[in-house]
mmCIF file of C-alpha atoms and ligand atoms in Angstrom:
data_model
loop_
_atom_site.group_PDB
_atom_site.id
_atom_site.type_symbol
_atom_site.label_atom_id
_atom_site.label_comp_id
_atom_site.label_asym_id
_atom_site.label_seq_id
_atom_site.Cartn_x
_atom_site.Cartn_y
_atom_site.Cartn_z
ATOM 1 C CA MET A 649 81.868 121.875 98.627
ATOM 2 C CA LYS A 650 81.014 122.908 102.101
ATOM 3 C CA LYS A 651 82.892 125.569 103.937
ATOM 4 C CA LEU A 652 84.925 124.413 106.815
ATOM 5 C CA VAL A 653 83.959 125.787 110.169
ATOM 6 C CA ILE A 654 86.383 125.912 113.029
ATOM 7 C CA ILE A 655 84.555 124.451 115.940
ATOM 8 C CA PHE A 656 87.088 124.585 118.686
ATOM 9 C CA LEU A 657 87.763 127.427 121.000
ATOM 10 C CA LEU A 658 90.703 128.123 123.179
ATOM 11 C CA LEU A 659 89.961 128.809 126.815
ATOM 12 C CA SER A 660 92.131 129.759 129.737
ATOM 13 C CA SER A 661 94.637 127.365 131.200
ATOM 14 C CA THR A 662 94.289 125.382 134.400
ATOM 15 C CA THR A 663 94.758 121.647 134.835
ATOM 16 C CA VAL A 664 93.865 118.854 132.467
ATOM 17 C CA THR A 665 92.648 115.309 132.778
ATOM 18 C CA ALA A 666 92.724 114.689 129.060
ATOM 19 C CA GLU A 667 94.300 111.459 127.983
ATOM 20 C CA ALA A 668 95.541 111.885 124.459
ATOM 21 C CA TRP A 669 98.950 111.686 122.938
ATOM 22 C CA ASP A 670 100.621 113.160 119.913
ATOM 23 C CA LEU A 671 101.789 110.075 118.021
ATOM 24 C CA ASN A 672 104.786 111.676 116.368
ATOM 25 C CA TYR A 673 105.948 113.254 119.589
ATOM 26 C CA GLU A 674 105.712 109.898 121.375
ATOM 27 C CA VAL A 675 107.427 108.009 118.568
ATOM 28 C CA SER A 676 110.319 110.448 118.360
ATOM 29 C CA ASN A 677 110.634 110.096 122.126
ATOM 30 C CA LEU A 678 110.960 106.348 121.722
ATOM 31 C CA TYR A 679 113.442 106.711 118.868
ATOM 32 C CA ASN A 680 115.577 108.849 121.128
ATOM 33 C CA GLY A 681 115.638 106.203 123.829
ATOM 34 C CA GLY A 682 112.931 107.825 125.918
ATOM 35 C CA THR A 683 109.668 106.374 127.144
ATOM 36 C CA SER A 684 106.053 106.759 126.155
ATOM 37 C CA THR A 685 102.897 106.041 128.113
ATOM 38 C CA LEU A 686 101.486 104.643 124.894
ATOM 39 C CA THR A 687 103.700 101.565 125.265
ATOM 40 C CA ARG A 688 101.311 100.519 128.037
ATOM 41 C CA HIS A 689 98.797 100.006 125.250
ATOM 42 C CA PHE A 690 100.863 99.092 122.197
ATOM 43 C CA ALA A 691 104.156 97.497 121.315
ATOM 44 C CA PRO A 692 106.638 100.092 120.023
ATOM 45 C CA GLU A 693 106.504 98.390 116.594
ATOM 46 C CA VAL A 694 102.791 99.144 116.371
ATOM 47 C CA LEU A 695 103.475 102.804 117.116
ATOM 48 C CA TYR A 696 106.309 102.992 114.591
ATOM 49 C CA GLY A 697 104.058 101.303 112.066
ATOM 50 C CA LEU A 698 101.257 103.811 112.677
ATOM 51 C CA ALA A 699 103.649 106.699 112.301
ATOM 52 C CA GLU A 700 104.895 105.269 109.023
ATOM 53 C CA VAL A 701 101.405 104.762 107.584
ATOM 54 C CA GLN A 702 100.391 108.226 108.672
ATOM 55 C CA TYR A 703 103.529 109.759 107.148
ATOM 56 C CA LYS A 704 103.187 107.989 103.786
ATOM 57 C CA LEU A 705 99.503 108.811 103.411
ATOM 58 C CA SER A 706 99.985 112.414 104.504
ATOM 59 C CA GLN A 707 102.581 112.760 101.747
ATOM 60 C CA GLN A 708 100.058 111.447 99.211
ATOM 61 C CA SER A 709 97.153 113.567 100.398
ATOM 62 C CA GLY A 710 99.150 116.743 100.883
ATOM 63 C CA VAL A 711 97.518 117.213 104.278
ATOM 64 C CA HIS A 712 99.814 117.027 107.279
ATOM 65 C CA PRO A 713 97.673 116.824 110.370
ATOM 66 C CA ILE A 714 98.571 116.519 113.999
ATOM 67 C CA PHE A 715 97.968 112.871 114.746
ATOM 68 C CA LEU A 716 96.468 112.135 118.154
ATOM 69 C CA ILE A 717 95.669 108.924 119.965
ATOM 70 C CA SER A 718 93.083 109.167 122.689
ATOM 71 C CA ALA A 719 92.312 106.945 125.631
ATOM 72 C CA ASP A 720 88.666 106.532 124.871
ATOM 73 C CA ASN A 721 86.817 103.247 125.194
ATOM 74 C CA ILE A 722 84.998 103.527 121.877
ATOM 75 C CA ALA A 723 86.541 102.521 118.570
ATOM 76 C CA ASN A 724 86.326 105.552 116.339
ATOM 77 C CA ALA A 725 88.337 107.984 114.262
ATOM 78 C CA TYR A 726 87.881 111.710 113.845
ATOM 79 C CA ALA A 727 89.187 114.404 111.548
ATOM 80 C CA PHE A 728 88.755 118.029 112.451
ATOM 81 C CA GLN A 729 90.360 121.439 112.444
ATOM 82 C CA ASP A 730 91.783 122.940 115.569
ATOM 83 C CA ARG A 731 92.080 126.655 114.885
ATOM 84 C CA GLY A 732 93.050 126.017 111.294
ATOM 85 C CA LYS A 733 95.318 123.084 112.055
ATOM 86 C CA PRO A 734 94.169 119.726 110.729
ATOM 87 C CA VAL A 735 93.939 117.019 113.375
ATOM 88 C CA ILE A 736 93.275 113.302 113.087
ATOM 89 C CA LEU A 737 92.371 111.451 116.219
ATOM 90 C CA LEU A 738 92.192 107.689 116.584
ATOM 91 C CA THR A 739 91.051 106.043 119.771
ATOM 92 C CA ILE A 740 93.029 103.229 121.391
ATOM 93 C CA PRO A 741 90.265 100.657 120.707
ATOM 94 C CA ILE A 742 90.188 101.329 116.961
ATOM 95 C CA ILE A 743 93.955 100.922 116.747
ATOM 96 C CA ARG A 744 93.705 97.744 118.768
ATOM 97 C CA ALA A 745 91.067 96.379 116.414
ATOM 98 C CA LEU A 746 93.143 97.136 113.325
ATOM 99 C CA GLN A 747 96.728 96.816 114.498
ATOM 100 C CA ASN A 748 97.394 93.460 112.827
ATOM 101 C CA ASP A 749 96.252 94.688 109.437
ATOM 102 C CA VAL A 750 98.417 97.484 108.093
ATOM 103 C CA ASP A 751 96.185 97.950 105.031
ATOM 104 C CA ALA A 752 93.107 98.417 107.209
ATOM 105 C CA VAL A 753 95.028 100.958 109.280
ATOM 106 C CA ALA A 754 95.965 102.715 106.040
ATOM 107 C CA ALA A 755 92.313 102.658 105.013
ATOM 108 C CA VAL A 756 91.064 104.442 108.117
ATOM 109 C CA ILE A 757 93.854 107.025 108.069
ATOM 110 C CA GLY A 758 93.457 107.577 104.317
ATOM 111 C CA HIS A 759 89.715 108.032 104.819
ATOM 112 C CA GLU A 760 90.180 110.620 107.575
ATOM 113 C CA LEU A 761 92.840 112.452 105.558
ATOM 114 C CA ALA A 762 90.395 112.608 102.684
ATOM 115 C CA HIS A 763 87.765 114.247 104.907
ATOM 116 C CA LEU A 764 90.338 116.916 105.757
ATOM 117 C CA LYS A 765 91.581 117.317 102.202
ATOM 118 C CA LEU A 766 88.041 117.654 100.861
ATOM 119 C CA SER A 767 87.016 120.007 103.675
ATOM 120 C CA HIS A 768 84.166 117.785 104.715
ATOM 121 C CA LEU A 769 82.274 118.839 107.735
ATOM 122 C CA PHE A 770 80.261 117.029 110.317
ATOM 123 C CA SER A 771 76.756 117.841 109.197
ATOM 124 C CA GLY A 772 73.641 117.520 111.249
ATOM 125 C CA GLN A 773 73.248 119.585 114.341
ATOM 126 C CA MET A 774 76.194 121.895 114.174
ATOM 127 C CA THR A 775 74.631 124.161 116.740
ATOM 128 C CA ASN A 776 74.208 121.283 119.140
ATOM 129 C CA LEU A 777 77.778 120.289 118.569
ATOM 130 C CA VAL A 778 79.013 123.737 119.481
ATOM 131 C CA ILE A 779 76.724 123.886 122.487
ATOM 132 C CA ASN A 780 78.002 120.536 123.640
ATOM 133 C CA LEU A 781 81.548 121.736 123.262
ATOM 134 C CA LEU A 782 80.863 124.854 125.234
ATOM 135 C CA GLU A 783 79.265 122.800 127.977
ATOM 136 C CA LEU A 784 82.254 120.540 128.061
ATOM 137 C CA PHE A 785 84.614 123.467 128.219
ATOM 138 C CA ALA A 786 82.596 124.911 131.044
ATOM 139 C CA ARG A 787 82.605 121.637 132.907
ATOM 140 C CA LYS A 788 86.172 120.687 132.284
ATOM 141 C CA GLU A 789 89.363 122.344 133.187
ATOM 142 C CA ILE A 790 91.530 122.784 130.178
ATOM 143 C CA ASP A 791 95.251 123.238 130.096
ATOM 144 C CA SER A 792 96.321 124.920 126.906
ATOM 145 C CA GLY A 793 99.944 124.636 127.878
ATOM 146 C CA LEU A 794 100.024 120.861 127.698
ATOM 147 C CA SER A 795 101.228 119.904 124.228
ATOM 148 C CA GLY A 796 99.131 122.645 122.731
ATOM 149 C CA THR A 797 95.381 122.488 122.602
ATOM 150 C CA GLY A 798 95.560 119.085 120.993
ATOM 151 C CA ARG A 799 95.115 117.290 124.272
ATOM 152 C CA ALA A 800 92.225 119.411 125.396
ATOM 153 C CA VAL A 801 90.552 119.079 122.051
ATOM 154 C CA ALA A 802 91.119 115.346 122.093
ATOM 155 C CA ASP A 803 89.447 115.136 125.436
ATOM 156 C CA VAL A 804 86.462 117.065 124.209
ATOM 157 C CA VAL A 805 86.151 114.858 121.170
ATOM 158 C CA ALA A 806 86.458 111.738 123.271
ATOM 159 C CA GLN A 807 83.709 113.044 125.519
ATOM 160 C CA LEU A 808 81.587 113.846 122.536
ATOM 161 C CA SER A 809 81.887 110.341 121.240
ATOM 162 C CA ALA A 810 81.044 108.984 124.656
ATOM 163 C CA ASP A 811 77.926 111.111 124.621
ATOM 164 C CA ALA A 812 77.115 109.718 121.175
ATOM 165 C CA ALA A 813 78.418 112.365 118.841
ATOM 166 C CA LYS A 814 75.738 114.525 117.350
ATOM 167 C CA GLY A 815 77.757 115.082 114.221
ATOM 168 C CA PHE A 816 78.235 112.790 111.288
ATOM 169 C CA TYR A 817 79.262 113.010 107.669
ATOM 170 C CA SER A 818 76.803 112.934 104.842
ATOM 171 C CA ARG A 819 76.631 109.854 102.654
ATOM 172 C CA GLU A 820 78.056 111.787 99.720
ATOM 173 C CA ASP A 821 81.007 112.817 101.866
ATOM 174 C CA GLU A 822 81.566 109.203 102.836
ATOM 175 C CA TYR A 823 81.654 108.106 99.192
ATOM 176 C CA GLU A 824 84.107 110.889 98.388
ATOM 177 C CA ALA A 825 86.326 110.145 101.366
ATOM 178 C CA ASP A 826 86.381 106.428 100.557
ATOM 179 C CA ALA A 827 87.355 107.149 96.961
ATOM 180 C CA ALA A 828 90.101 109.630 97.790
ATOM 181 C CA GLY A 829 91.334 107.519 100.703
ATOM 182 C CA VAL A 830 91.747 104.467 98.475
ATOM 183 C CA GLN A 831 93.682 106.567 95.954
ATOM 184 C CA TYR A 832 96.111 107.658 98.686
ATOM 185 C CA MET A 833 96.453 104.031 99.781
ATOM 186 C CA ILE A 834 97.298 102.792 96.313
ATOM 187 C CA ALA A 835 99.722 105.636 95.668
ATOM 188 C CA ALA A 836 101.467 104.897 98.976
ATOM 189 C CA GLY A 837 101.753 101.192 98.160
ATOM 190 C CA TYR A 838 99.042 99.770 100.400
ATOM 191 C CA ASN A 839 96.582 97.133 99.337
ATOM 192 C CA PRO A 840 93.195 98.776 98.723
ATOM 193 C CA GLU A 841 91.484 95.609 99.977
ATOM 194 C CA GLY A 842 92.275 97.104 103.378
ATOM 195 C CA ALA A 843 89.276 99.398 102.858
ATOM 196 C CA ILE A 844 87.014 96.349 102.648
ATOM 197 C CA ARG A 845 88.563 94.740 105.685
ATOM 198 C CA LEU A 846 88.296 97.984 107.645
ATOM 199 C CA HIS A 847 84.571 97.817 107.100
ATOM 200 C CA GLN A 848 84.417 94.164 108.049
ATOM 201 C CA ILE A 849 86.555 94.456 111.157
ATOM 202 C CA LEU A 850 84.685 97.463 112.505
ATOM 203 C CA ASN A 851 81.396 95.852 111.647
ATOM 204 C CA GLN A 852 82.080 92.957 113.968
ATOM 205 C CA SER A 853 83.858 94.883 116.700
ATOM 206 C CA ASN A 854 82.259 97.206 119.189
ATOM 207 C CA ALA A 855 82.904 100.278 117.086
ATOM 208 C CA SER A 856 81.048 103.548 116.847
ATOM 209 C CA PHE A 857 82.860 104.415 113.638
ATOM 210 C CA PHE A 858 79.716 104.046 111.581
ATOM 211 C CA SER A 859 77.768 106.403 113.811
ATOM 212 C CA THR A 860 79.954 109.247 112.600
ATOM 213 C CA HIS A 861 80.814 107.742 109.201
ATOM 214 C CA PRO A 862 77.454 106.407 108.050
ATOM 215 C CA THR A 863 77.586 103.261 105.987
ATOM 216 C CA SER A 864 75.097 101.571 103.715
ATOM 217 C CA SER A 865 74.989 98.737 101.237
ATOM 218 C CA GLU A 866 75.623 101.359 98.548
ATOM 219 C CA ARG A 867 78.775 102.472 100.326
ATOM 220 C CA ILE A 868 79.999 98.890 100.642
ATOM 221 C CA THR A 869 79.310 98.230 96.957
ATOM 222 C CA ARG A 870 81.316 101.295 96.038
ATOM 223 C CA ILE A 871 84.210 100.288 98.292
ATOM 224 C CA TYR A 872 84.376 96.914 96.549
ATOM 225 C CA ALA A 873 84.494 98.658 93.199
ATOM 226 C CA LEU A 874 87.227 101.014 94.415
ATOM 227 C CA ALA A 875 89.319 98.173 95.777
ATOM 228 C CA GLY A 876 88.803 96.335 92.487
ATOM 229 C CA GLN A 877 90.096 99.292 90.484
ATOM 230 C CA GLY A 878 93.100 99.482 92.731
ATOM 231 C CA ARG A 879 93.717 95.807 92.248
ATOM 232 C CA ASN A 880 94.244 96.391 88.552
ATOM 233 C CA ASN A 881 97.024 98.756 89.471
ATOM 234 C CA GLN A 882 98.801 96.109 91.490
ATOM 235 C CA PRO A 883 101.768 94.386 89.893
ATOM 236 C CA THR A 884 100.870 91.267 87.960
ATOM 237 C CA HIS A 885 104.348 89.786 87.892
ATOM 238 C CA ASN A 886 106.776 88.758 90.542
ATOM 239 C CA ASN A 887 108.812 91.970 90.772
ATOM 240 C CA TYR A 888 107.065 92.807 93.945
ATOM 241 C CA SER A 889 108.480 94.350 97.061
ATOM 242 C CA PRO A 890 107.262 92.309 100.002
ATOM 243 C CA ASN A 891 104.287 93.531 101.920
ATOM 244 C CA ILE A 892 105.394 94.721 105.339
ATOM 245 C CA ASN A 893 103.095 92.092 106.858
ATOM 246 C CA SER A 894 105.379 89.393 105.546
ATOM 247 C CA ARG A 895 108.856 88.732 106.785
ATOM 248 C CA LEU A 896 109.583 86.595 103.740
ATOM 249 C CA PRO A 897 111.747 87.824 100.861
ATOM 250 C CA ALA A 898 110.298 88.458 97.411
ATOM 251 C CA CYS A 899 109.970 85.356 95.248
ATOM 252 C CA SER A 900 112.424 85.244 92.365
ATOM 253 C CA GLY A 901 112.220 83.683 88.944
ATOM 254 C CA ASN A 902 109.189 83.215 86.719
ATOM 255 C CA ASN A 903 108.460 79.619 87.599
ATOM 256 C CA VAL A 904 105.894 79.815 90.376
ATOM 257 C CA GLN A 905 106.281 76.088 91.052
ATOM 258 C CA THR A 906 109.766 76.737 92.410
ATOM 259 C CA TRP A 907 108.641 79.471 94.787
ATOM 260 C CA THR A 908 109.033 78.577 98.422
ATOM 261 C CA ASN A 909 109.339 80.571 101.649
ATOM 262 C CA CYS A 910 108.895 83.787 99.728
ATOM 263 C CA TYR A 911 106.318 86.484 98.972
ATOM 264 C CA GLY A 912 105.016 86.889 95.455
ATOM 265 C CA VAL A 913 102.170 87.486 93.051
ATOM 266 C CA ALA A 914 100.872 84.829 90.699
ATOM 267 C CA THR A 915 98.051 84.753 88.180
ATOM 268 C CA TRP A 916 96.445 81.536 87.012
ATOM 269 C CA PRO A 917 95.231 80.950 83.427
ATOM 270 C CA ASN A 918 91.589 81.121 84.515
ATOM 271 C CA GLY A 919 92.195 84.622 85.838
ATOM 272 C CA SER A 920 92.452 83.823 89.522
ATOM 273 C CA LYS A 921 95.178 85.689 91.293
ATOM 274 C CA TYR A 922 97.110 85.320 94.511
ATOM 275 C CA GLU A 923 99.378 87.693 96.341
ATOM 276 C CA GLY A 924 101.124 86.473 99.442
ATOM 277 C CA GLU A 925 103.373 83.859 100.895
ATOM 278 C CA PHE A 926 104.355 80.694 99.046
ATOM 279 C CA ALA A 927 105.669 77.299 100.032
ATOM 280 C CA ASN A 928 106.490 74.504 97.589
ATOM 281 C CA GLY A 929 105.005 76.445 94.700
ATOM 282 C CA GLN A 930 101.656 76.945 96.408
ATOM 283 C CA PRO A 931 99.928 79.766 98.255
ATOM 284 C CA HIS A 932 100.844 79.037 101.838
ATOM 285 C CA GLY A 933 100.956 81.349 104.847
ATOM 286 C CA GLN A 934 99.368 84.791 104.778
ATOM 287 C CA GLY A 935 97.907 86.040 101.523
ATOM 288 C CA SER A 936 95.076 87.382 99.406
ATOM 289 C CA VAL A 937 93.221 85.447 96.724
ATOM 290 C CA TRP A 938 91.087 86.907 93.960
ATOM 291 C CA LEU A 939 89.143 84.139 92.302
ATOM 292 C CA SER A 940 88.052 84.422 88.688
ATOM 293 C CA ASN A 941 84.397 84.297 89.813
ATOM 294 C CA GLY A 942 84.877 87.502 91.791
ATOM 295 C CA ASN A 943 85.099 85.941 95.234
ATOM 296 C CA THR A 944 88.036 86.963 97.392
ATOM 297 C CA TYR A 945 89.832 85.532 100.371
ATOM 298 C CA VAL A 946 92.270 87.304 102.646
ATOM 299 C CA GLY A 947 93.922 85.344 105.410
ATOM 300 C CA GLN A 948 95.879 82.255 106.204
ATOM 301 C CA LEU A 949 96.330 79.465 103.692
ATOM 302 C CA LYS A 950 97.702 75.976 103.733
ATOM 303 C CA TYR A 951 98.936 74.714 100.363
ATOM 304 C CA GLY A 952 96.384 76.607 98.346
ATOM 305 C CA LEU A 953 93.431 76.198 100.706
ATOM 306 C CA ALA A 954 91.937 78.652 103.157
ATOM 307 C CA HIS A 955 93.114 77.362 106.481
ATOM 308 C CA GLY A 956 93.377 79.285 109.746
ATOM 309 C CA GLN A 957 91.899 82.753 110.190
ATOM 310 C CA GLY A 958 90.589 84.674 107.230
ATOM 311 C CA THR A 959 87.904 86.680 105.489
ATOM 312 C CA TYR A 960 85.996 85.275 102.533
ATOM 313 C CA THR A 961 83.934 87.653 100.456
ATOM 314 C CA TRP A 962 81.452 86.676 97.774
ATOM 315 C CA GLY A 963 81.545 88.697 94.569
ATOM 316 C CA PRO A 964 78.828 88.862 91.933
ATOM 317 C CA GLY A 965 76.814 85.661 91.668
ATOM 318 C CA SER A 966 75.414 83.551 94.463
ATOM 319 C CA ASN A 967 75.786 84.995 97.967
ATOM 320 C CA SER A 968 76.837 88.270 96.352
ATOM 321 C CA GLY A 969 77.993 90.793 98.925
ATOM 322 C CA ASP A 970 78.078 88.302 101.788
ATOM 323 C CA TYR A 971 81.241 87.820 103.745
ATOM 324 C CA TYR A 972 82.557 85.562 106.444
ATOM 325 C CA VAL A 973 85.248 86.402 108.973
ATOM 326 C CA GLY A 974 86.603 83.613 111.114
ATOM 327 C CA GLY A 975 88.159 80.184 111.147
ATOM 328 C CA PHE A 976 88.729 77.936 108.129
ATOM 329 C CA ILE A 977 89.837 74.374 107.715
ATOM 330 C CA ASN A 978 90.643 72.979 104.261
ATOM 331 C CA ASP A 979 88.760 75.749 102.445
ATOM 332 C CA LYS A 980 85.654 75.409 104.601
ATOM 333 C CA MET A 981 84.230 77.734 107.215
ATOM 334 C CA HIS A 982 85.128 75.989 110.410
ATOM 335 C CA GLY A 983 85.470 77.236 113.980
ATOM 336 C CA GLN A 984 84.438 80.553 115.463
ATOM 337 C CA GLY A 985 83.185 82.960 112.849
ATOM 338 C CA THR A 986 80.820 85.691 111.761
ATOM 339 C CA TYR A 987 78.815 85.483 108.568
ATOM 340 C CA THR A 988 77.390 88.774 107.342
ATOM 341 C CA TYR A 989 74.732 88.776 104.655
ATOM 342 C CA SER A 990 74.629 91.565 102.095
ATOM 343 C CA ASN A 991 71.426 92.843 103.722
ATOM 344 C CA GLY A 992 73.323 93.349 106.966
ATOM 345 C CA GLN A 993 71.994 90.307 108.805
ATOM 346 C CA ILE A 994 74.732 88.756 110.935
ATOM 347 C CA VAL A 995 75.176 85.157 112.060
ATOM 348 C CA ARG A 996 77.841 84.711 114.695
ATOM 349 C CA GLY A 997 78.997 81.489 116.327
ATOM 350 C CA VAL A 998 80.548 78.154 115.580
ATOM 351 C CA PHE A 999 80.819 76.825 112.030
ATOM 352 C CA ALA A 1000 81.725 73.352 110.853
ATOM 353 C CA ASN A 1001 82.158 72.098 107.279
ATOM 354 C CA ASP A 1002 80.896 75.350 105.791
ATOM 355 C CA LYS A 1003 77.728 75.368 107.903
ATOM 356 C CA PHE A 1004 76.614 77.331 110.904
ATOM 357 C CA VAL A 1005 76.320 75.008 113.915
ATOM 358 C CA ARG A 1006 75.364 77.147 116.888
HETATM 359 ZN ZN1 ZN B 2198 83.986 109.217 106.975
#
């Protein structure tokens, strides 16, 4: 394991232009009836939700970082040490991209916590990184009195990302962080499929996440395997506390055909499994499907069929490793969507009846 190097220095105080906020400080402000600038960017529920995810995963990892949100225009997440204090920083765009998917949020926070827990270090040009930081400190005026150095550090990191960060994790570190992150997720009650969706969402958004957290087909394969392991740990009966994404109560009774307007887990004799909302005994609403052939679907359903917005992922077999994110009608790709082949090739546009149109 690599030794952790503290890369941030404290300089004298003047004024600051840094735009970064301490999530827990802002949330406790809101709880106490105060205001937060962050509500210009996010509904208070999103902020409470973030704080909850961060708290639960910190408990699991045993690392309790300062959690910063920065006003940067690039979707990324960072984990670093500020004079011995662990810090996780998420930019506003990455939260925006993930805010409707609590499991994907848990995946990114779990992943960053794992980097801290495992003392991973940005490899590559450490010297350049330090030089860049020193340049930034020289150029910028830093106020150490403003909510600690967190804000100044956040600003530096945001600048670094804007300048295309020179640092990145090694592939081995990424595998390790994915594995540990998924373990935290499962232990905290999140769906490990969120790790897959994190990859998919960031892949199709304008994110620089993969510039600092390098990905590869090998990494994706491993994430699928990790999420699959976690799936086996999920409950296979209906004693399931509703996912916080669903406002519906837990389904009761063992007869799935009677389930309606509730949230539950059902397994079919052929091995296919569904977790999500039900109506009239059928998967209906928001849910996740694991088909016996290894294909998965996460999204909206209408009486057992993919219908609305969702993500379909092909397991082993034909189209293995491909996935589609976008609109569905009656189980077919239909509407605006993005089809990503396992080799990374992307087809984006309008689909109709399972086929790409334009
Ligand atoms: Zn990483």
